[in-house]
Coordinates of C-alpha atoms in Angstrom, one line a residue:
N1 CA 46.1 6.0 -29.2
I2 CA 47.1 2.6 -30.7
A3 CA 49.2 1.5 -27.7
F4 CA 46.3 2.2 -25.3
D5 CA 43.8 0.4 -27.5
A6 CA 46.1 -2.6 -27.7
A7 CA 46.7 -2.6 -23.9
Q8 CA 43.0 -2.2 -22.9
P9 CA 42.0 -5.9 -23.0
Y10 CA 45.1 -6.9 -20.9
L11 CA 44.5 -4.2 -18.4
R12 CA 40.8 -5.3 -18.1
Q13 CA 42.0 -8.9 -17.7
L14 CA 44.3 -7.9 -14.9
G15 CA 41.4 -6.1 -13.3
R16 CA 39.2 -9.2 -13.5
H17 CA 42.1 -11.3 -12.0
Y18 CA 42.5 -9.0 -9.0
E19 CA 38.7 -8.9 -8.5
E20 CA 38.6 -12.7 -8.5
V21 CA 41.3 -12.9 -5.8
G22 CA 39.6 -10.2 -3.7
D23 CA 42.1 -7.4 -4.2
M24 CA 39.6 -4.6 -5.1
N25 CA 42.0 -1.7 -4.9
E26 CA 44.2 -3.2 -7.6
A27 CA 41.2 -4.4 -9.6
E28 CA 39.8 -0.8 -9.5
R29 CA 43.2 0.6 -10.7
Y30 CA 43.3 -1.7 -13.7
Y31 CA 39.6 -1.3 -14.6
V32 CA 39.9 2.5 -14.6
A33 CA 43.3 2.3 -16.5
S34 CA 41.6 0.1 -19.1
G35 CA 38.9 2.8 -19.7
G36 CA 36.2 0.7 -18.0
P37 CA 35.3 2.5 -14.8
E38 CA 31.9 0.9 -15.0
K39 CA 33.5 -2.5 -14.3
A40 CA 34.8 -1.1 -11.0
V41 CA 31.4 0.4 -10.2
E42 CA 29.8 -3.0 -10.8
M43 CA 32.4 -4.7 -8.7
Y44 CA 31.7 -2.4 -5.7
T45 CA 27.9 -2.5 -6.0
S46 CA 28.0 -6.3 -6.1
A47 CA 30.1 -6.2 -2.9
N48 CA 27.7 -3.6 -1.3
L49 CA 30.4 -1.0 -1.2
W50 CA 28.1 1.8 -2.3
D51 CA 30.2 4.8 -1.4
R52 CA 33.2 3.5 -3.3
A53 CA 31.0 2.6 -6.3
H54 CA 29.5 6.1 -6.3
K55 CA 32.9 7.8 -6.0
I56 CA 34.2 6.0 -9.1
A57 CA 31.0 6.6 -11.0
S58 CA 30.9 10.3 -10.3
S59 CA 34.6 10.8 -11.0
Y60 CA 34.9 9.0 -14.3
M61 CA 31.4 8.7 -15.9
E62 CA 28.8 11.1 -17.4
P63 CA 25.7 11.5 -15.2
Q64 CA 23.6 9.8 -17.9
E65 CA 26.0 6.8 -18.0
V66 CA 25.9 6.5 -14.2
S67 CA 22.1 6.5 -14.4
L68 CA 21.9 3.8 -17.0
L69 CA 24.5 1.7 -15.3
Y70 CA 22.8 1.9 -11.9
V71 CA 19.3 1.2 -13.3
S72 CA 20.6 -1.9 -15.1
Q73 CA 22.4 -3.0 -11.9
A74 CA 19.3 -2.4 -9.9
Q75 CA 17.2 -4.5 -12.3
K76 CA 19.7 -7.3 -12.0
M77 CA 19.4 -7.2 -8.2
E78 CA 15.6 -7.1 -8.5
V79 CA 15.7 -10.4 -10.4
E80 CA 18.0 -11.9 -7.7
G81 CA 15.5 -10.8 -5.0
K82 CA 17.9 -8.2 -3.5
L83 CA 15.2 -5.6 -3.3
T84 CA 16.8 -3.4 -0.6
D85 CA 20.0 -3.1 -2.7
A86 CA 18.0 -2.4 -5.9
E87 CA 16.0 0.3 -4.0
R88 CA 19.3 1.9 -2.9
L89 CA 20.6 2.0 -6.5
Y90 CA 17.3 3.5 -7.9
L91 CA 17.3 6.2 -5.2
T92 CA 21.0 7.0 -5.7
V93 CA 20.2 8.1 -9.3
G94 CA 16.9 9.8 -8.4
E95 CA 14.5 7.2 -9.7
P96 CA 12.1 6.6 -6.8
D97 CA 9.3 5.6 -9.2
L98 CA 11.2 2.6 -10.4
A99 CA 11.7 1.5 -6.8
I100 CA 8.0 2.0 -6.0
N101 CA 7.1 0.0 -9.1
M102 CA 9.5 -2.8 -8.1
Y103 CA 7.8 -3.2 -4.7
K104 CA 4.4 -3.0 -6.3
K105 CA 5.3 -5.9 -8.7
Q106 CA 6.8 -7.9 -5.8
R107 CA 3.7 -7.2 -3.6
E108 CA 5.8 -5.6 -0.9
Y109 CA 3.2 -3.1 -0.2
D110 CA 4.6 -1.7 3.1
A111 CA 7.9 -0.8 1.4
M112 CA 5.9 0.6 -1.6
V113 CA 3.9 2.9 0.8
R114 CA 7.0 3.9 2.7
L115 CA 8.6 5.2 -0.6
V116 CA 5.5 6.9 -1.8
E117 CA 5.2 8.7 1.6
T118 CA 8.8 9.9 1.3
H119 CA 9.1 10.7 -2.4
R120 CA 5.6 11.0 -3.8
R121 CA 3.6 12.3 -0.9
E122 CA 0.9 13.8 -3.1
L123 CA 0.0 10.3 -4.3
L124 CA -0.3 8.7 -0.8
K125 CA -4.1 8.7 -0.5
E126 CA -4.4 7.5 -4.1
T127 CA -1.9 4.7 -3.4
H128 CA -3.8 3.5 -0.3
Q129 CA -7.1 3.6 -2.3
Y130 CA -5.6 1.6 -5.2
L131 CA -4.1 -1.0 -2.8
A132 CA -7.4 -1.3 -0.9
Q133 CA -9.4 -1.9 -4.0
H134 CA -6.8 -4.3 -5.4
L135 CA -6.7 -6.3 -2.1
E136 CA -10.5 -6.3 -1.8
S137 CA -10.8 -7.8 -5.3
E138 CA -8.4 -10.6 -4.2
G139 CA -10.4 -11.2 -1.1
S140 CA -7.7 -9.9 1.4
L141 CA -10.3 -8.0 3.3
R142 CA -8.3 -7.2 6.5
D143 CA -5.4 -5.7 4.4
A144 CA -7.9 -3.9 2.2
E145 CA -9.5 -2.4 5.4
H146 CA -6.1 -1.1 6.6
H147 CA -5.6 0.7 3.3
Y148 CA -9.1 2.1 3.1
C149 CA -8.8 3.5 6.6
E150 CA -5.3 4.9 5.9
A151 CA -6.8 6.7 2.9
G152 CA -9.5 8.1 5.2
E153 CA -12.2 6.0 3.4
W154 CA -13.4 3.9 6.4
L155 CA -17.0 3.9 5.0
S156 CA -15.6 2.0 2.0
A157 CA -14.3 -0.6 4.4
V158 CA -17.7 -0.8 6.1
N159 CA -19.4 -1.3 2.8
M160 CA -16.9 -3.9 1.7
Y161 CA -17.7 -6.0 4.9
R162 CA -21.5 -5.5 4.4
T163 CA -21.2 -6.7 0.8
N164 CA -19.4 -9.8 2.0
G165 CA -22.0 -10.4 4.7
L166 CA -19.4 -9.7 7.5
W167 CA -21.7 -7.5 9.5
D168 CA -19.7 -7.8 12.8
E169 CA -16.6 -6.5 11.0
A170 CA -18.6 -3.7 9.4
M171 CA -19.9 -2.7 12.9
R172 CA -16.4 -2.9 14.4
V173 CA -15.0 -0.5 11.7
A174 CA -17.9 1.9 11.9
K175 CA -17.6 2.1 15.7
L176 CA -13.9 2.5 15.6
H177 CA -13.9 5.3 13.0
G178 CA -17.4 6.8 13.1
G179 CA -18.3 6.3 16.7
P180 CA -21.5 4.9 18.3
N181 CA -23.9 6.6 15.8
A182 CA -22.2 5.1 12.8
S183 CA -22.2 1.5 14.3
K184 CA -26.0 2.0 15.1
R185 CA -26.7 2.8 11.5
V186 CA -24.8 -0.4 10.5
A187 CA -26.8 -2.4 13.0
Y188 CA -30.0 -1.0 11.6
A189 CA -29.0 -1.9 8.1
W190 CA -28.0 -5.4 9.3
A191 CA -31.4 -5.8 11.0
L192 CA -33.2 -4.6 7.8
S193 CA -31.2 -7.2 5.7
L194 CA -32.3 -10.0 8.1
G195 CA -35.9 -8.7 8.4
G196 CA -38.7 -9.8 10.8
D197 CA -37.9 -11.6 14.0
A198 CA -34.3 -12.2 13.2
G199 CA -33.7 -8.4 12.7
A200 CA -35.5 -7.5 15.9
K201 CA -33.6 -10.1 17.9
L202 CA -30.3 -8.8 16.6
L203 CA -31.2 -5.2 17.6
T204 CA -32.4 -6.4 21.1
K205 CA -29.2 -8.3 21.6
Q206 CA -27.2 -5.2 20.6
G207 CA -29.3 -3.1 23.0
L208 CA -30.4 -1.0 20.0
I209 CA -34.1 -1.8 19.6
E210 CA -35.4 1.6 20.9
P211 CA -32.8 3.7 19.0
A212 CA -33.6 1.6 15.9
I213 CA -37.3 2.3 16.1
D214 CA -36.5 6.0 16.6
Y215 CA -34.2 5.9 13.6
A216 CA -36.9 4.2 11.4
V217 CA -39.4 6.8 12.5
E218 CA -37.0 9.7 11.6
S219 CA -36.3 8.0 8.3
G220 CA -40.0 7.8 7.5
A221 CA -39.8 4.0 7.5
F222 CA -43.0 3.5 9.5
D223 CA -43.7 -0.1 8.3
H224 CA -40.4 -1.1 9.8
A225 CA -40.9 0.9 12.9
F226 CA -44.2 -0.8 13.5
E227 CA -42.8 -4.2 12.8
L228 CA -39.9 -3.7 15.3
A229 CA -42.2 -2.3 18.0
R230 CA -44.7 -5.1 17.6
T231 CA -42.0 -7.8 17.6
A232 CA -39.7 -6.6 20.3
C233 CA -40.8 -3.4 22.1
P234 CA -44.6 -3.2 22.4
G235 CA -44.2 -0.2 24.8
K236 CA -43.1 1.9 21.9
L237 CA -46.1 1.2 19.7
S238 CA -48.2 4.1 20.9
D239 CA -45.3 6.4 20.3
V240 CA -44.9 5.2 16.8
H241 CA -48.7 5.6 16.1
L242 CA -48.5 9.2 17.4
K243 CA -45.5 10.0 15.3
H244 CA -47.0 8.3 12.2
A245 CA -50.2 10.4 12.7
L246 CA -48.2 13.6 13.0
Y247 CA -46.2 12.6 9.9
L248 CA -49.4 12.1 7.9
E249 CA -50.8 15.4 9.0
D250 CA -47.6 17.2 7.8
E251 CA -47.8 15.4 4.5

């Protein structure tokens, strides 16, 4: 229709004029009349009038067009730092992965996990593991610990702290998630890493010297058991000798 084609630019111009002066109803009327409903949708999303935007989009546009328009609008908002608005647009057209990825890029990990939990629950554990490893590699150990534990991988958090020489933290996590036995094992490993007097003193301070000697005996680490008994608990020496003799007999 030649008359319609000729009128289109004028109708669109009128739409722009009414948008600029804040009369959105008139602007919408002229945008739609000019064959440009997407302009009305953009106007409403920019003004956070989501329901009106969606009403126009679903009335006048193909689903694929709506999807493309919303995604490009969301990307624009992402660049402007309006992440909540961008998320809303992505979710409206059923693209949670784009929203998840946006939060990942922006290091908004809580929001990222929230969306994974709601829309990609099967990937939740994997997401926590990925974040934990990523944060550990950056040296954000407390945040990494949180994600290891959320993934049910508290032992990884213990090992991370051990590797970094933060034994107190390793013991705290072990005790919290694995109970007293787990924290005793960490204390024993800590004492082993210190060796000699320092290791024995540490175990004595923790009130763990006797359980540590028993643990060493059970593990067949008799040299260490003898060393600990001689240094810090002479009363256990005869017991260690006896168990060592029995061990050799069995062998």
